[in-house]
Coordinates of C-alpha atoms in Angstrom, one line a residue:
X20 CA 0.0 0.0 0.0
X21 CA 2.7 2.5 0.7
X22 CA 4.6 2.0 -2.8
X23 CA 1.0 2.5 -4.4
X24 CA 0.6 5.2 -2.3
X25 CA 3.8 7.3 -2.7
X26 CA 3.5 8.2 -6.1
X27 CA -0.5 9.3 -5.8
X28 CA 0.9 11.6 -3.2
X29 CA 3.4 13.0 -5.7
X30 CA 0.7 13.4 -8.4
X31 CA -1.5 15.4 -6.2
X32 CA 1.1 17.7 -5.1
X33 CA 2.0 18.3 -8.4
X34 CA -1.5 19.3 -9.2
X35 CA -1.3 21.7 -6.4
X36 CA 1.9 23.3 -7.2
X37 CA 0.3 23.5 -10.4
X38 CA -2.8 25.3 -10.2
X39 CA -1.2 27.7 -7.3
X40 CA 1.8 28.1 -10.1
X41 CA -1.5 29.0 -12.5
X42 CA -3.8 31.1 -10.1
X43 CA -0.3 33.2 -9.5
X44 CA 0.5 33.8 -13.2
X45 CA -3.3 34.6 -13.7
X46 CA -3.3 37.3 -10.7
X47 CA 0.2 38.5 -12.2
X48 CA -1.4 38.8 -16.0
X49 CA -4.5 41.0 -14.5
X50 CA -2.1 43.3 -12.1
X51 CA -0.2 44.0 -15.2
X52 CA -3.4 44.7 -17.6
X53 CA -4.7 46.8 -14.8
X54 CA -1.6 48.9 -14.3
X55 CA -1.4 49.4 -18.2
X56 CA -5.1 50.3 -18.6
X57 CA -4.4 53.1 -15.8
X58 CA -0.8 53.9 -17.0
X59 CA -3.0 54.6 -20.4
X60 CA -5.6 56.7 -19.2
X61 CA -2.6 58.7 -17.4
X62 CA -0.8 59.1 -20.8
X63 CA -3.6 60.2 -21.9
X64 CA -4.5 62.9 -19.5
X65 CA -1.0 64.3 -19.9
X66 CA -0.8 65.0 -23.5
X67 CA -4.3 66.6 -23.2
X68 CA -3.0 68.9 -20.7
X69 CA 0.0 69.3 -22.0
X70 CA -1.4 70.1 -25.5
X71 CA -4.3 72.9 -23.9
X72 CA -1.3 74.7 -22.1
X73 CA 0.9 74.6 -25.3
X74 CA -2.7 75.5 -27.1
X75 CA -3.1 78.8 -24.0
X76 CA 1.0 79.5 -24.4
X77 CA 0.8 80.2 -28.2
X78 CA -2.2 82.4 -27.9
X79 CA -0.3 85.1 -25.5
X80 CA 3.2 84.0 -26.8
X81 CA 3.6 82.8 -29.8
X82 CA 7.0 81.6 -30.1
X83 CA 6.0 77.5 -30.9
X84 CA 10.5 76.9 -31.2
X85 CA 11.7 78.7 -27.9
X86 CA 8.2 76.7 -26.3
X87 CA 9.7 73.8 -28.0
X88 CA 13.3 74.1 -26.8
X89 CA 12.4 74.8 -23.4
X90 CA 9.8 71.4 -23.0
X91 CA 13.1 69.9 -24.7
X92 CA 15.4 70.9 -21.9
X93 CA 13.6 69.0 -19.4
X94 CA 14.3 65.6 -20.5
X95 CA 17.3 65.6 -18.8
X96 CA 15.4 64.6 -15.7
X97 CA 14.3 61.3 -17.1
X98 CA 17.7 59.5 -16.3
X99 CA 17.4 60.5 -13.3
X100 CA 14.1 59.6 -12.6
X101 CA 14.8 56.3 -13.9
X102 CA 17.8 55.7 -11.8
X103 CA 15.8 56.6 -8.8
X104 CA 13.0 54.1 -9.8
X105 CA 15.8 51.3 -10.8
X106 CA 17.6 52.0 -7.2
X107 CA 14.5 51.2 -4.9
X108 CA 13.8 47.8 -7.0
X109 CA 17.6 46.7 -7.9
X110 CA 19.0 43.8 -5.8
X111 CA 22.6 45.0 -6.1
X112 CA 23.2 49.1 -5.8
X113 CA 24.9 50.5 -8.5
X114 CA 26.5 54.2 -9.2
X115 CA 24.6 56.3 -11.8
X116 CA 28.0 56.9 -13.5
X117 CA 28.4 53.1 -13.8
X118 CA 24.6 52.3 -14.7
X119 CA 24.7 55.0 -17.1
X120 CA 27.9 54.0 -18.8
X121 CA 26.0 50.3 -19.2
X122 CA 22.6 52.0 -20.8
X123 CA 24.5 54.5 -23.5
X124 CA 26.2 51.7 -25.1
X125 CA 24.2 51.8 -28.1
X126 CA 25.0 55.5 -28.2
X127 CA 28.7 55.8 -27.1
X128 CA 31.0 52.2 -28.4
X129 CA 34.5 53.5 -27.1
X130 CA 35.2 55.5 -23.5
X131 CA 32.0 57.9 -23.2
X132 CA 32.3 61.9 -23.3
X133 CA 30.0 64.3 -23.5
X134 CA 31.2 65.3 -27.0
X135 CA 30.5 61.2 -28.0
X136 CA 26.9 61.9 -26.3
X137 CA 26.2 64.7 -28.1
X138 CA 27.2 63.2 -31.4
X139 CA 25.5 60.2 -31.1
X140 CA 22.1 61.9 -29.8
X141 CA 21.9 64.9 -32.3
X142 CA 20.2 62.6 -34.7
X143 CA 17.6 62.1 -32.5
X144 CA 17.6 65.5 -30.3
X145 CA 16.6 67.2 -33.9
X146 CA 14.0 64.4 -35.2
X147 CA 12.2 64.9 -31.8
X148 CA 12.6 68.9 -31.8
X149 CA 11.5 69.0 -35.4
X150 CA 8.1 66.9 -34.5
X151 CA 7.4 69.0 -31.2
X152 CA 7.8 72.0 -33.5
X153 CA 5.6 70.9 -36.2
X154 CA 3.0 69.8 -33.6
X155 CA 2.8 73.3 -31.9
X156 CA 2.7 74.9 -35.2
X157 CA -0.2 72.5 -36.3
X158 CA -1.9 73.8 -33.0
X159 CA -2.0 77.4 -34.1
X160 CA -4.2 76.4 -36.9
X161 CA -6.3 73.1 -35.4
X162 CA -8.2 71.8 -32.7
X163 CA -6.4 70.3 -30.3
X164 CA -8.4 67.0 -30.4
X165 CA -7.7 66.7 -34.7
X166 CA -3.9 67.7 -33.7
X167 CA -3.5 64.2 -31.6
X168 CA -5.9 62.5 -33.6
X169 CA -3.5 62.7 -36.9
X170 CA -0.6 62.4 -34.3
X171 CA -1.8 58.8 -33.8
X172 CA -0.9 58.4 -37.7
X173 CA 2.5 58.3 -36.7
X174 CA 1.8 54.1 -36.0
X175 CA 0.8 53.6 -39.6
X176 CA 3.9 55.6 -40.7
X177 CA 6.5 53.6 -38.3
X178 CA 5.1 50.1 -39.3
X179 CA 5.7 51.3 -43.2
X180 CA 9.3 52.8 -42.7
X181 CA 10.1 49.9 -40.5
X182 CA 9.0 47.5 -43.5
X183 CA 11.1 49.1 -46.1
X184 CA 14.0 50.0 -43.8
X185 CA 13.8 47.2 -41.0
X186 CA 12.5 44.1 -43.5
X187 CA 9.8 44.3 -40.6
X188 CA 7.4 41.1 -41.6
X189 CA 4.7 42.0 -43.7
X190 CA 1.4 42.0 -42.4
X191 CA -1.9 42.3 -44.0
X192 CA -4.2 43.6 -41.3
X193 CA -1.3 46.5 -40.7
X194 CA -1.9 47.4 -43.9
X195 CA -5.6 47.9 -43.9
X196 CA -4.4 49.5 -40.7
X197 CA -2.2 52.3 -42.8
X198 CA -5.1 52.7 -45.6
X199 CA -7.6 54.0 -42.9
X200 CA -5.1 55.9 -41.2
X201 CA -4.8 57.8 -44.5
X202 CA -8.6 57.6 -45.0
X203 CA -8.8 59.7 -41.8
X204 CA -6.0 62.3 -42.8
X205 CA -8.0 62.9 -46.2
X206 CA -11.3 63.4 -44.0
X207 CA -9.9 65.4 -41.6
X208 CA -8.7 67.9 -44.5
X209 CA -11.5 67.7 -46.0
X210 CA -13.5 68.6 -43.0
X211 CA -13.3 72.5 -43.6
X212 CA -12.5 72.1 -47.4
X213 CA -9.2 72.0 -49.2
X214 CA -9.1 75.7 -49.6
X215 CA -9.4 76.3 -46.0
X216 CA -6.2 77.1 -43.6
X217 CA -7.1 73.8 -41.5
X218 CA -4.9 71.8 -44.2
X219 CA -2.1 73.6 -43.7
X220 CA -2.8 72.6 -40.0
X221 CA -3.1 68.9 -41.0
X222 CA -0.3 69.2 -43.4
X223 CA 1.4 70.4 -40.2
X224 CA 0.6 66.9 -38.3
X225 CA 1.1 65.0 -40.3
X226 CA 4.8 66.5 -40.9
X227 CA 5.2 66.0 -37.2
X228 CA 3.9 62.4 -37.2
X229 CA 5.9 61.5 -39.8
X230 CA 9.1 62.9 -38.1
X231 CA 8.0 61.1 -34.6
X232 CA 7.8 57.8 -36.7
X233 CA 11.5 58.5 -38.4
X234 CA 12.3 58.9 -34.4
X235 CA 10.9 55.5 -33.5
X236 CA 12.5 53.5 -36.9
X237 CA 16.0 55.0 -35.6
X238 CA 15.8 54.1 -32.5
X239 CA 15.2 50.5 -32.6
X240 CA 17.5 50.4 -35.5
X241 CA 20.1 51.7 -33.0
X242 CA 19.0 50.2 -30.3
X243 CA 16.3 47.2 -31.0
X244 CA 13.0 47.0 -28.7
X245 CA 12.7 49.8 -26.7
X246 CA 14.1 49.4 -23.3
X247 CA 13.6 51.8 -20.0
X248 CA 17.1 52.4 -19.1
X249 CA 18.4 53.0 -23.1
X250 CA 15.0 55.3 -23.5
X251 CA 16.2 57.3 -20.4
X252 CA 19.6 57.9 -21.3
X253 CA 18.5 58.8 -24.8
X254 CA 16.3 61.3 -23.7
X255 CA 18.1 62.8 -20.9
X256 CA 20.8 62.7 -23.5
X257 CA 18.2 64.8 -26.4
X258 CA 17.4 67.5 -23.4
X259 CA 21.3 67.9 -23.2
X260 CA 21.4 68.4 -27.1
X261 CA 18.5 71.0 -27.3
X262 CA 20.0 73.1 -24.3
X263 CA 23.6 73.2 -26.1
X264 CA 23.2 72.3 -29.7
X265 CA 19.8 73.9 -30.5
X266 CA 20.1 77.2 -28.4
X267 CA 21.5 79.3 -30.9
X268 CA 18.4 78.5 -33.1
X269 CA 16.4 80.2 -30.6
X270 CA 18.9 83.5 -30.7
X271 CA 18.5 83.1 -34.8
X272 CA 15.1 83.1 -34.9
X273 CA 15.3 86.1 -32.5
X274 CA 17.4 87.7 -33.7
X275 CA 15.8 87.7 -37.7
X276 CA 12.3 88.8 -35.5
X277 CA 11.0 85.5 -36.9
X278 CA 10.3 84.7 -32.9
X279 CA 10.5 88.1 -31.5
X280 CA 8.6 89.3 -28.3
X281 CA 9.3 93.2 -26.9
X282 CA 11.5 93.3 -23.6
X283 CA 8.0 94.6 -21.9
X284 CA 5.7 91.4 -23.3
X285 CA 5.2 89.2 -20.3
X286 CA 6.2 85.4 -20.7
X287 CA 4.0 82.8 -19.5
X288 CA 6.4 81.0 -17.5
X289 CA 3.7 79.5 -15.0
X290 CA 1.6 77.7 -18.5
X291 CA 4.7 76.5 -20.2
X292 CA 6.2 75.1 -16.7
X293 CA 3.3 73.4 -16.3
X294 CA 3.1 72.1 -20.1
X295 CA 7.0 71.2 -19.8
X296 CA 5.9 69.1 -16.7
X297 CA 3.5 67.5 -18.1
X298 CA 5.0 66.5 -20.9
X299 CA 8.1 64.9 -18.9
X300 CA 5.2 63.3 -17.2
X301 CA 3.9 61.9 -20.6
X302 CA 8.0 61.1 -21.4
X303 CA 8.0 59.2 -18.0
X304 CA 5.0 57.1 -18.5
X305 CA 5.6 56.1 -21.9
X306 CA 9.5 55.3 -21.4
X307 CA 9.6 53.6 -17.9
X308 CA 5.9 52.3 -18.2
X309 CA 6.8 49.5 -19.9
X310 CA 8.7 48.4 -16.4
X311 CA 5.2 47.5 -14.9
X312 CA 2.7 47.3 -17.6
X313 CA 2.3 45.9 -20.7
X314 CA 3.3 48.5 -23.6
X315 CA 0.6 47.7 -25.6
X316 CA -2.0 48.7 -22.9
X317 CA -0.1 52.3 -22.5
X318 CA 0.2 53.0 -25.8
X319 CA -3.8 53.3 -25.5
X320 CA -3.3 56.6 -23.8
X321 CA -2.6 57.9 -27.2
X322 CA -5.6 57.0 -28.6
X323 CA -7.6 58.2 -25.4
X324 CA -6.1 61.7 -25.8
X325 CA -8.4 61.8 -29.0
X326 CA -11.7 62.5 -26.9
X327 CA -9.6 64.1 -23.7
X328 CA -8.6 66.9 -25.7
X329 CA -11.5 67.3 -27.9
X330 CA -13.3 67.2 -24.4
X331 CA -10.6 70.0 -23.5
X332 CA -11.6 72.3 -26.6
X333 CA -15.5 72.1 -26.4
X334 CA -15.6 72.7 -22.3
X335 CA -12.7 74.6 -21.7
X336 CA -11.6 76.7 -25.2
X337 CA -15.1 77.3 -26.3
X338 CA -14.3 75.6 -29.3
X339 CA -16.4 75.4 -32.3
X340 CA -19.1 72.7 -32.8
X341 CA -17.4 69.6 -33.3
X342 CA -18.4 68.6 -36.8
X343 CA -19.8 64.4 -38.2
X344 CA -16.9 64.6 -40.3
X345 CA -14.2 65.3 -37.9
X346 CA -16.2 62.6 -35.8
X347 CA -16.6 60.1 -38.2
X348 CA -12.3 60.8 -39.3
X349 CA -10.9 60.4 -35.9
X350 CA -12.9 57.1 -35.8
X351 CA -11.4 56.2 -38.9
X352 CA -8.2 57.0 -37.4
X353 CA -8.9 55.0 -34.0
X354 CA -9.6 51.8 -36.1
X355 CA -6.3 51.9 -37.9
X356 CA -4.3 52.6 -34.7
X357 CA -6.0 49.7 -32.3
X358 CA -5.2 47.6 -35.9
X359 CA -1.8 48.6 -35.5
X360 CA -1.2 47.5 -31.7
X361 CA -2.0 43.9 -32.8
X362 CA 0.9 41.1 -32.2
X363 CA 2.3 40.0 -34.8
X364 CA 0.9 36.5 -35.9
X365 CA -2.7 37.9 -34.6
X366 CA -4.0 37.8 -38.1
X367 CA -2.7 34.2 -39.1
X368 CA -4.3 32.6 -36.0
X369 CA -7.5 34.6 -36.4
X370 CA -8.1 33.1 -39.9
X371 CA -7.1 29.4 -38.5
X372 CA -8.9 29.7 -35.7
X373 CA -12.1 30.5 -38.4
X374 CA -11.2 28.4 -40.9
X375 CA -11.0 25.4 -38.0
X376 CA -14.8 27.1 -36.7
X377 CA -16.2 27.5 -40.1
X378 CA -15.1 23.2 -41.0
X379 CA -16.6 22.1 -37.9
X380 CA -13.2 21.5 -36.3
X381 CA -14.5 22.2 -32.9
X382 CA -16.7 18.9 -33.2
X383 CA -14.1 17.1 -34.3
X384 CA -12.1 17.8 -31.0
X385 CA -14.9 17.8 -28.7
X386 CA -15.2 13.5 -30.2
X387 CA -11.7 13.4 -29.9
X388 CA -11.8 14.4 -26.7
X389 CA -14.9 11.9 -25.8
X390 CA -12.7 9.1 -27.4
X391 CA -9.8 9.8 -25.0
X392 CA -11.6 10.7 -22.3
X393 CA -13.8 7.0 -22.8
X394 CA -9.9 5.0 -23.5
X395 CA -8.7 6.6 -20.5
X396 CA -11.7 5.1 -18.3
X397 CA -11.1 1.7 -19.7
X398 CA -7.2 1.9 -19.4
X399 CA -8.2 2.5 -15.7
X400 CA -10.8 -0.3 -15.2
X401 CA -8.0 -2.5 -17.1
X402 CA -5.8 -2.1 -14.8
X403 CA -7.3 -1.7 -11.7
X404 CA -9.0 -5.3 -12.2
X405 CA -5.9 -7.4 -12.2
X406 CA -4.9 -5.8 -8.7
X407 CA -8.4 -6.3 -7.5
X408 CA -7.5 -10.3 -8.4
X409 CA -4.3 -10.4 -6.9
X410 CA -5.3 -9.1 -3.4
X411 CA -8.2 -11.4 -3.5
X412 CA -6.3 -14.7 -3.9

C-alpha cells in the first residue's frame, strides 16, 4: 500500500503546485493589464493637458521653437528619474556613472564623453525637436483634439518605414491599418474644405507624425525594442542636445524677429512650466511604463487623448461645434491605430482559428476528446481489475 501510495501523493502535489503556479501567473497577467489600462488613461490625460497649455502659451506667446526648446530641456530629468526608480527595486546598488555607462552603449561604443553623447544623440535630439515643433505649429491652426488625432498616424507611418528599412514582416491587417489611417488624414482635410487654412494645419501633423515615426525607426534600428534604461539615457541625452546644440536657433530666430517678443511682453512661464511638466510626465510614463505594464496597454493613452482633448476644446476653449466629419475621421483613425497594436501573428491565428470554426473542427475535437476521455476510463478499469484479483487470492 505504501509503494502505491507514494507516487498518488506525488501526483497530487504536483496538481497543487500547479494550479497555485496558474492562479499566480493569472493574478500577475491582470495586475499588469490593470496597471497598463491606468498607465493609459494617465498618458492620456497628460498630453491633453499638456497640449491645452501649449494651445493657452501660443495664444499670448507665440514663439512655438523657444516653447519647444524649453519642454526639450527637461528631458534631462528622465535618467534620473529612472535611476531613482531602478535603485528602490535593484538587488545589487549600482553608481549612476556606472549604470549609465552600461545604458548608453548603443550610443557611445568606445570611453563615453559628453562630445560622444552629443554626437551620437543629435540625430535624434533634432527628429524629436523637429516633430514638437511641427506639432505646436499644427496647433495654431487646429483643434487640439484633430492635432492628436492625426498624431496617432504616426503608427501607420513607423510600421511602413520599419518595412522598407527594418524588413519588418509583412502584415496584412497592418496594412488595412495604414489605408484608414490615410482615410482619416484625407477626411480630416477635407473637413473645412481644401481651400481652408485647416490643411495647412493637418499638413502640419502630419509632418510632425511622420518625423515622430523616423524617431521611432531610428531608435530601434540603433537600439532594437525599446528598453527603460536606453529610452532614459536617450532622452536625458536629447534634453542635453537641445540646451547646447539647438540654443543658438532660438537666438536666430530672435534675432531675424521670426520669434521676436518686446523686452516689456510678459512670458508665460507659469503655462509653459506646467506644459514642460506634463509633458516629462507623458515622457515618464511612456518610457519607464513598460517596467510594470504591458506596452501595448499604454500605448492606448494615445488613442484616449483623441476625446480628452476634444473634451478640452469644447468645455474649456469654447471651441467650435465639433463637426460628423471630424467625428466620423478620428474614428477612422482609431480603427487603424488599435489595428496597428495587434501582435504579430494575430492575423494568421485569427483566420485558422475561423477556418478550424467555419469546417466544424470544434466537433471534431470535442469526439476526440470523448474518445480519450472513454480509452482513458477503460485503461483504468484495465488495470485496476488485475490488482483487485491479486489481493483477492
Amino acid at each position: 500500500m505504501a509503494e502505491d501510495g507514494q507516487p498518488r501523493m506525488k501526483t497530487e502535489e504536483c496538481s497543487e503546485d500547479s494550479q497555485v503556479c496558474y492562479a499566480c501567473c493569472s493574478l500577475r497577467a491582470i495586475r499588469r493589464a490593470v496597471l497598463g489600462l491606468l498607465l493609459g488613461c494617465g498618458v492620456a490625460l497628460a498630453w491633453a493637458g499638456a497640449t491645452h497649455c501649449a494651445k493657452q502659451s501660443l495664444g499670448q506667446f507665440p514663439a512655438p521653437f523657444f516653447m519647444t526648446w524649453f519642454c526639450g530641456a527637461w528631458n534631462i530629468l528622465l535618467f534620473p528619474l529612472y535611476y531613482l526608480g531602478h535603485t528602490l527595486g535593484a538587488v545589487e546598488w549600482q553608481w549612476p556613472k556606472a549604470h549609465f555607462r552600461q545604458c548608453s552603449g548603443f550610443l557611445v561604443a568606445e570611453d563615453m564623453t559628453v562630445r560622444r553623447l552629443l554626437k551620437g544623440a543629435a540625430p535624434f535630439s533634432v527628429l524629436l525637436s523637429l516633430s514638437g515643433y511641427l506639432y505646436l505649429l499644427a496647433l495654431r491652426r487646429i483643434s487640439a483634439g484633430d492635432a492628436s488625432a492625426i498624431l496617432c498616424c504616426s503608427q501607420a507611418f513607423v510600421f511602413l518605414l520599419s518595412w522598407i528599412g527594418l524588413k519588418d514582416r509583412f502584415m496584412g491587417v497592418r496594412i488595412v491599418a495604414v489605408i484608414l489611417s490615410i482615410t482619416g488624414i484625407v477626411m480630416m482635410a477635407y473637413a473645412d474644405g481644401f481651400h481652408s487654412d485647416s490643411i495647412t494645419g493637418v499638413a502640419l501633423g502630419v509632418s510632425s507624425a511622420l518625423t515622430t515615426a523616423l524617431y521611432k525607426v531610428l531608435f530601434r534600428k540603433r537600439v532594437g525594442e525599446v528598453q527603460p534604461g536606453e529610452a532614459s539615457v536617450l532622452l536625458s541625452c536629447v534634453g542635453l542636445c537641445s540646451c547646447v546644440l539647438h540654443s543658438w536657433a532660438c537666438v536666430l530666430l530672435y534675432l531675424t524677429h521670426v520669434e521676436y517678443w518686446p523686452p516689456t511682453q510678459s512670458i508665460p512661464w507659469d503655462t509653459m512650466c506646467m506644459m514642460a511638466t506634463l509633458f516629462l510626465v507623458f515622457n515618464v510614463l511612456v518610457s519607464l511604463g513598460s517596467m510594470i505594464a504591458s506596452p501595448a496597454l499604454i500605448s492606448t493613452g494615445m488613442l484616449l487623448s483623441i476625446p480628452a482633448n476634444t473634451a478640452v476644446d469644447f468645455y474649456v476653449s469654447a471651441a467650435r461645434p465639433i463637426s460628423q466629419v471630424r467625428v466620423s475621421a478620428a474614428c477612422v483613425i482609431g480603427a487603424g491605430y488599435l489595428l496597428l497594436l495587434l501582435p504579430e501573428g494575430w492575423d494568421d491565428s485569427a483566420f485558422r482559428w475561423i477556418d478550424g470554426l467555419w469546417r466544424g473542427g470544434w466537433q471534431a475535437d470535442s469526439e476526440v476528446g470523448d474518445e480519450a476521455g472513454a480509452d482513458i476510463g477503460a485503461n483504468a478499469k484495465h488495470k485496476t481489475k488485475p490488482a483487485g484479483i491479486a489481493a483477492l487470492t
